[in-house]
């Protein structure tokens, strides 16, 4: 086996659709073409939105598509210790701060609309928190302080040079939630580092997230993997497929007699 280590990382918040199938197929084929190792990681950290029945359905859909993996399924809901360890490192390094402002406050604030979510206003920033006062993250949101004005760049295997400017394209982002759930950005970096992932294949809707995650790699002193951002699948009207479009789920297509190779 080569040194290539990839992952399939579904979030079990709903049924998989053709967009997921396309990204997972690419991730699978790139790992296989490299003679590499592929892990299946179920990103079920959010107990409000994830359901065991969606996770089970994901596994079934991936198998039906003919994808194989060498490790897993590994469930992020069972990996809290690693996420907490990363939160502690970020707290001790002064990279993050407790933030009383919620996503809802942000949505209510009169800010310019934004691609992803409204830009977090720098005047809402707080100082970093001493470990003695915050032995654990529960009870508040924690945000990463971004270096305003710095261009975060990387070379994507498909999209080429990508640039996102901190403080303009994205602001201070949540790494741990008030309800004591690690945020996606933190969990994904913790696991990609812990699992020694060498290339991340994900949808191009996550390009800005990748820029955020590069800041976490830097804070950790870890080397980031390579990135391949896959094209998004759109419907006839040009809209991105979403989990709520149950009619377009892989399951519904299968029940309608569509074969995996036709997907
Ligand atoms: N779990 C994420 C999703 O389903 C993908 C995360 C990633 O590739 O980092 O959108």
Short mmCIF file of C-alpha atoms and ligand atoms in Angstrom, two decimals:
data_model
loop_
_atom_site.label_atom_id
_atom_site.label_comp_id
_atom_site.label_asym_id
_atom_site.label_seq_id
_atom_site.Cartn_x
_atom_site.Cartn_y
_atom_site.Cartn_z
CA UNK A 1 0.00 0.00 0.00
CA UNK A 2 1.15 3.54 -0.76
CA UNK A 3 1.33 6.34 1.80
CA UNK A 4 -1.98 7.77 0.51
CA UNK A 5 -4.65 7.91 3.21
CA UNK A 6 -8.10 9.18 2.33
CA UNK A 7 -11.49 9.21 3.95
CA UNK A 8 -15.20 9.04 3.21
CA UNK A 9 -16.90 11.35 5.71
CA UNK A 10 -20.70 11.34 5.49
CA UNK A 11 -22.79 13.32 7.98
CA UNK A 12 -25.88 11.28 8.88
CA UNK A 13 -28.41 14.11 8.97
CA UNK A 14 -30.50 12.85 6.08
CA UNK A 15 -30.53 10.58 3.07
CA UNK A 16 -27.57 10.67 0.66
CA UNK A 17 -28.21 12.03 -2.82
CA UNK A 18 -26.41 11.96 -6.16
CA UNK A 19 -24.10 14.81 -5.07
CA UNK A 20 -22.80 12.71 -2.19
CA UNK A 21 -22.47 9.71 -4.48
CA UNK A 22 -20.32 11.76 -6.88
CA UNK A 23 -17.99 13.06 -4.14
CA UNK A 24 -17.65 9.68 -2.43
CA UNK A 25 -17.04 7.95 -5.75
CA UNK A 26 -14.22 10.43 -6.49
CA UNK A 27 -12.73 10.03 -3.01
CA UNK A 28 -12.90 6.26 -3.38
CA UNK A 29 -11.41 6.18 -6.88
CA UNK A 30 -8.58 8.55 -6.00
CA UNK A 31 -7.60 6.40 -3.01
CA UNK A 32 -7.78 3.22 -5.07
CA UNK A 33 -5.82 4.74 -8.00
CA UNK A 34 -3.08 5.72 -5.53
CA UNK A 35 -3.06 2.21 -4.05
CA UNK A 36 -3.92 3.92 -0.77
CA UNK A 37 -5.91 3.37 2.38
CA UNK A 38 -9.47 4.61 2.83
CA UNK A 39 -11.32 5.09 6.10
CA UNK A 40 -15.07 5.52 6.50
CA UNK A 41 -15.77 8.13 9.15
CA UNK A 42 -19.34 8.87 10.16
CA UNK A 43 -19.50 12.54 11.18
CA UNK A 44 -22.24 12.19 13.77
CA UNK A 45 -21.06 14.73 16.36
CA UNK A 46 -24.28 16.75 16.41
CA UNK A 47 -26.83 14.84 18.48
CA UNK A 48 -29.57 17.33 17.50
CA UNK A 49 -29.31 16.62 13.78
CA UNK A 50 -27.73 13.17 13.36
CA UNK A 51 -29.68 9.92 13.60
CA UNK A 52 -28.45 6.32 13.82
CA UNK A 53 -30.96 5.31 11.14
CA UNK A 54 -29.41 7.81 8.68
CA UNK A 55 -25.95 6.40 9.50
CA UNK A 56 -27.17 2.87 8.81
CA UNK A 57 -28.77 4.04 5.56
CA UNK A 58 -25.51 5.77 4.53
CA UNK A 59 -23.57 2.53 4.93
CA UNK A 60 -26.12 0.66 2.89
CA UNK A 61 -26.10 3.31 0.13
CA UNK A 62 -22.29 3.38 -0.05
CA UNK A 63 -22.19 -0.41 -0.35
CA UNK A 64 -24.92 -0.34 -2.98
CA UNK A 65 -22.80 2.15 -4.96
CA UNK A 66 -20.03 -0.45 -4.89
CA UNK A 67 -17.64 1.56 -2.72
CA UNK A 68 -15.25 -0.23 -0.39
CA UNK A 69 -13.15 1.01 2.50
CA UNK A 70 -10.29 -0.42 4.51
CA UNK A 71 -11.18 0.88 7.94
CA UNK A 72 -14.31 1.83 9.81
CA UNK A 73 -17.00 2.84 10.11
CA UNK A 74 -15.47 5.05 12.79
CA UNK A 75 -18.05 7.19 14.59
CA UNK A 76 -17.06 10.72 15.58
CA UNK A 77 -19.56 10.60 18.44
CA UNK A 78 -17.16 8.13 20.09
CA UNK A 79 -14.07 10.31 19.66
CA UNK A 80 -14.78 13.19 22.00
CA UNK A 81 -11.50 12.79 23.90
CA UNK A 82 -9.48 13.79 20.83
CA UNK A 83 -11.71 16.80 20.17
CA UNK A 84 -11.39 17.96 23.78
CA UNK A 85 -7.61 17.60 23.60
CA UNK A 86 -7.57 19.88 20.55
CA UNK A 87 -9.87 22.39 22.27
CA UNK A 88 -7.42 22.46 25.22
CA UNK A 89 -4.47 23.07 22.91
CA UNK A 90 -6.29 25.95 21.25
CA UNK A 91 -7.34 27.39 24.61
CA UNK A 92 -3.81 27.12 26.02
CA UNK A 93 -2.33 28.71 22.91
CA UNK A 94 -4.69 31.69 23.21
CA UNK A 95 -6.17 30.95 19.75
CA UNK A 96 -9.79 30.80 20.86
CA UNK A 97 -12.08 32.69 23.20
CA UNK A 98 -15.44 32.16 24.90
CA UNK A 99 -18.11 33.98 22.93
CA UNK A 100 -21.56 34.74 24.30
CA UNK A 101 -22.76 35.60 20.79
CA UNK A 102 -24.75 32.90 19.07
CA UNK A 103 -25.42 32.24 15.42
CA UNK A 104 -28.86 33.74 16.01
CA UNK A 105 -27.32 37.01 17.31
CA UNK A 106 -25.31 37.10 14.11
CA UNK A 107 -28.36 36.54 11.95
CA UNK A 108 -30.17 39.35 13.75
CA UNK A 109 -27.30 41.83 13.53
CA UNK A 110 -27.58 44.31 10.63
CA UNK A 111 -24.64 42.87 8.70
CA UNK A 112 -24.04 42.41 5.03
CA UNK A 113 -25.35 39.06 3.81
CA UNK A 114 -22.59 36.59 3.22
CA UNK A 115 -21.88 33.49 1.16
CA UNK A 116 -21.66 31.20 4.14
CA UNK A 117 -22.87 32.88 7.27
CA UNK A 118 -22.78 36.55 8.31
CA UNK A 119 -19.27 37.81 9.08
CA UNK A 120 -18.64 37.81 12.80
CA UNK A 121 -18.09 41.46 13.82
CA UNK A 122 -14.57 41.97 15.26
CA UNK A 123 -16.03 44.24 17.95
CA UNK A 124 -17.76 41.17 19.42
CA UNK A 125 -14.38 39.51 20.02
CA UNK A 126 -13.39 38.60 23.55
CA UNK A 127 -9.94 38.04 25.04
CA UNK A 128 -8.64 34.46 25.23
CA UNK A 129 -9.60 32.62 28.40
CA UNK A 130 -7.33 31.30 31.15
CA UNK A 131 -7.42 27.53 31.65
CA UNK A 132 -8.06 27.97 35.38
CA UNK A 133 -11.40 29.65 34.64
CA UNK A 134 -12.33 27.33 31.82
CA UNK A 135 -11.35 23.74 32.63
CA UNK A 136 -13.96 22.57 30.13
CA UNK A 137 -15.67 24.21 27.13
CA UNK A 138 -19.31 23.67 28.16
CA UNK A 139 -21.64 26.62 28.62
CA UNK A 140 -20.55 29.03 25.91
CA UNK A 141 -19.61 29.13 22.25
CA UNK A 142 -15.87 29.18 21.55
CA UNK A 143 -14.53 31.02 18.53
CA UNK A 144 -11.21 31.03 16.74
CA UNK A 145 -9.76 34.51 16.29
CA UNK A 146 -8.88 34.90 12.61
CA UNK A 147 -5.92 37.03 11.42
CA UNK A 148 -7.84 39.92 9.83
CA UNK A 149 -6.64 40.83 6.36
CA UNK A 150 -4.41 37.79 5.88
CA UNK A 151 -4.86 35.91 2.60
CA UNK A 152 -5.10 32.18 3.25
CA UNK A 153 -4.07 30.39 0.07
CA UNK A 154 -3.72 26.81 -1.01
CA UNK A 155 -3.36 24.87 -4.22
CA UNK A 156 -6.30 22.60 -4.78
CA UNK A 157 -5.76 19.47 -6.88
CA UNK A 158 -8.72 20.39 -9.11
CA UNK A 159 -9.45 24.11 -8.62
CA UNK A 160 -5.85 25.34 -8.63
CA UNK A 161 -4.92 28.32 -6.49
CA UNK A 162 -7.60 29.23 -3.97
CA UNK A 163 -7.52 32.34 -1.82
CA UNK A 164 -9.75 33.41 1.04
CA UNK A 165 -9.06 36.54 3.07
CA UNK A 166 -9.57 36.21 6.82
CA UNK A 167 -11.88 38.89 8.19
CA UNK A 168 -13.33 39.51 4.72
CA UNK A 169 -14.41 36.12 3.35
CA UNK A 170 -14.92 34.58 6.77
CA UNK A 171 -14.75 35.80 10.34
CA UNK A 172 -14.10 34.32 13.78
CA UNK A 173 -15.67 30.87 13.62
CA UNK A 174 -17.13 28.54 16.20
CA UNK A 175 -14.94 25.61 17.27
CA UNK A 176 -17.08 24.44 20.18
CA UNK A 177 -20.76 25.01 20.78
CA UNK A 178 -22.57 26.27 23.83
CA UNK A 179 -24.41 22.93 24.08
CA UNK A 180 -21.01 21.23 24.52
CA UNK A 181 -20.75 19.82 21.02
CA UNK A 182 -17.50 20.30 19.05
CA UNK A 183 -18.04 22.23 15.82
CA UNK A 184 -17.43 20.64 12.42
CA UNK A 185 -14.20 22.60 11.76
CA UNK A 186 -12.56 21.38 14.95
CA UNK A 187 -13.74 17.77 14.76
CA UNK A 188 -12.74 17.37 11.15
CA UNK A 189 -9.21 18.72 11.68
CA UNK A 190 -8.71 16.70 14.87
CA UNK A 191 -9.68 13.50 13.05
CA UNK A 192 -7.88 14.21 9.79
CA UNK A 193 -4.68 14.76 11.81
CA UNK A 194 -5.26 11.76 14.11
CA UNK A 195 -5.99 9.48 11.13
CA UNK A 196 -2.98 10.70 9.14
CA UNK A 197 -5.14 11.70 6.16
CA UNK A 198 -2.94 12.77 3.23
CA UNK A 199 -5.66 13.96 0.82
CA UNK A 200 -9.13 15.32 1.55
CA UNK A 201 -11.73 14.96 -1.19
CA UNK A 202 -14.79 17.07 -0.44
CA UNK A 203 -17.39 19.20 -2.21
CA UNK A 204 -16.38 22.64 -3.42
CA UNK A 205 -19.02 24.17 -1.15
CA UNK A 206 -16.38 23.64 1.55
CA UNK A 207 -13.60 25.77 0.00
CA UNK A 208 -14.01 28.50 2.63
CA UNK A 209 -14.13 25.89 5.39
CA UNK A 210 -10.83 24.56 4.11
CA UNK A 211 -9.32 28.03 4.58
CA UNK A 212 -10.61 28.08 8.17
CA UNK A 213 -9.21 24.63 8.77
CA UNK A 214 -5.78 25.69 7.48
CA UNK A 215 -5.70 28.18 10.35
CA UNK A 216 -6.35 25.32 12.77
CA UNK A 217 -3.52 23.28 11.23
CA UNK A 218 -1.22 26.24 11.67
CA UNK A 219 -2.28 26.77 15.29
CA UNK A 220 -1.57 23.10 15.93
CA UNK A 221 1.76 23.13 14.13
CA UNK A 222 0.45 20.30 11.92
CA UNK A 223 1.11 19.85 8.19
CA UNK A 224 -2.12 20.09 6.18
CA UNK A 225 -3.00 17.34 3.70
CA UNK A 226 -3.60 17.87 -0.02
CA UNK A 227 -7.10 18.94 -1.06
CA UNK A 228 -9.32 17.96 -3.96
CA UNK A 229 -12.59 19.91 -4.02
CA UNK A 230 -15.15 18.11 -6.15
CA UNK A 231 -17.73 19.86 -8.35
CA UNK A 232 -21.23 20.15 -6.91
CA UNK A 233 -24.11 18.31 -8.51
CA UNK A 234 -27.01 20.58 -9.47
CA UNK A 235 -30.60 19.96 -10.45
CA UNK A 236 -32.13 21.03 -13.79
CA UNK A 237 -32.77 24.51 -12.36
CA UNK A 238 -29.12 24.88 -11.33
CA UNK A 239 -29.78 24.45 -7.62
CA UNK A 240 -27.41 22.44 -5.49
CA UNK A 241 -28.88 19.14 -4.36
CA UNK A 242 -29.75 19.14 -0.67
CA UNK A 243 -30.62 16.46 1.83
CA UNK A 244 -34.14 17.82 2.07
CA UNK A 245 -34.83 16.81 -1.55
CA UNK A 246 -35.87 13.33 -0.46
CA UNK A 247 -37.22 12.57 -3.91
CA UNK A 248 -33.68 12.70 -5.29
CA UNK A 249 -32.13 10.53 -2.59
CA UNK A 250 -30.11 7.50 -3.66
CA UNK A 251 -32.66 5.43 -1.85
CA UNK A 252 -35.54 6.83 -3.90
CA UNK A 253 -33.59 6.37 -7.13
CA UNK A 254 -32.77 2.79 -6.21
CA UNK A 255 -36.42 2.09 -5.41
CA UNK A 256 -37.32 3.55 -8.79
CA UNK A 257 -35.07 0.95 -10.42
CA UNK A 258 -32.01 3.11 -11.17
CA UNK A 259 -28.76 1.12 -11.11
CA UNK A 260 -25.57 2.24 -9.31
CA UNK A 261 -23.66 2.58 -12.60
CA UNK A 262 -26.40 4.90 -13.90
CA UNK A 263 -25.97 7.15 -10.84
N1 LIG B 1 -19.13 15.49 6.65
C1 LIG B 1 -19.07 16.55 5.67
C2 LIG B 1 -20.25 16.51 4.77
O1 LIG B 1 -20.96 15.53 4.72
C3 LIG B 1 -17.82 16.45 4.82
C4 LIG B 1 -16.72 16.90 5.61
C5 LIG B 1 -15.39 17.00 4.96
O2 LIG B 1 -15.16 16.46 3.86
O3 LIG B 1 -14.56 17.56 5.61
O4 LIG B 1 -20.50 17.50 4.12
#
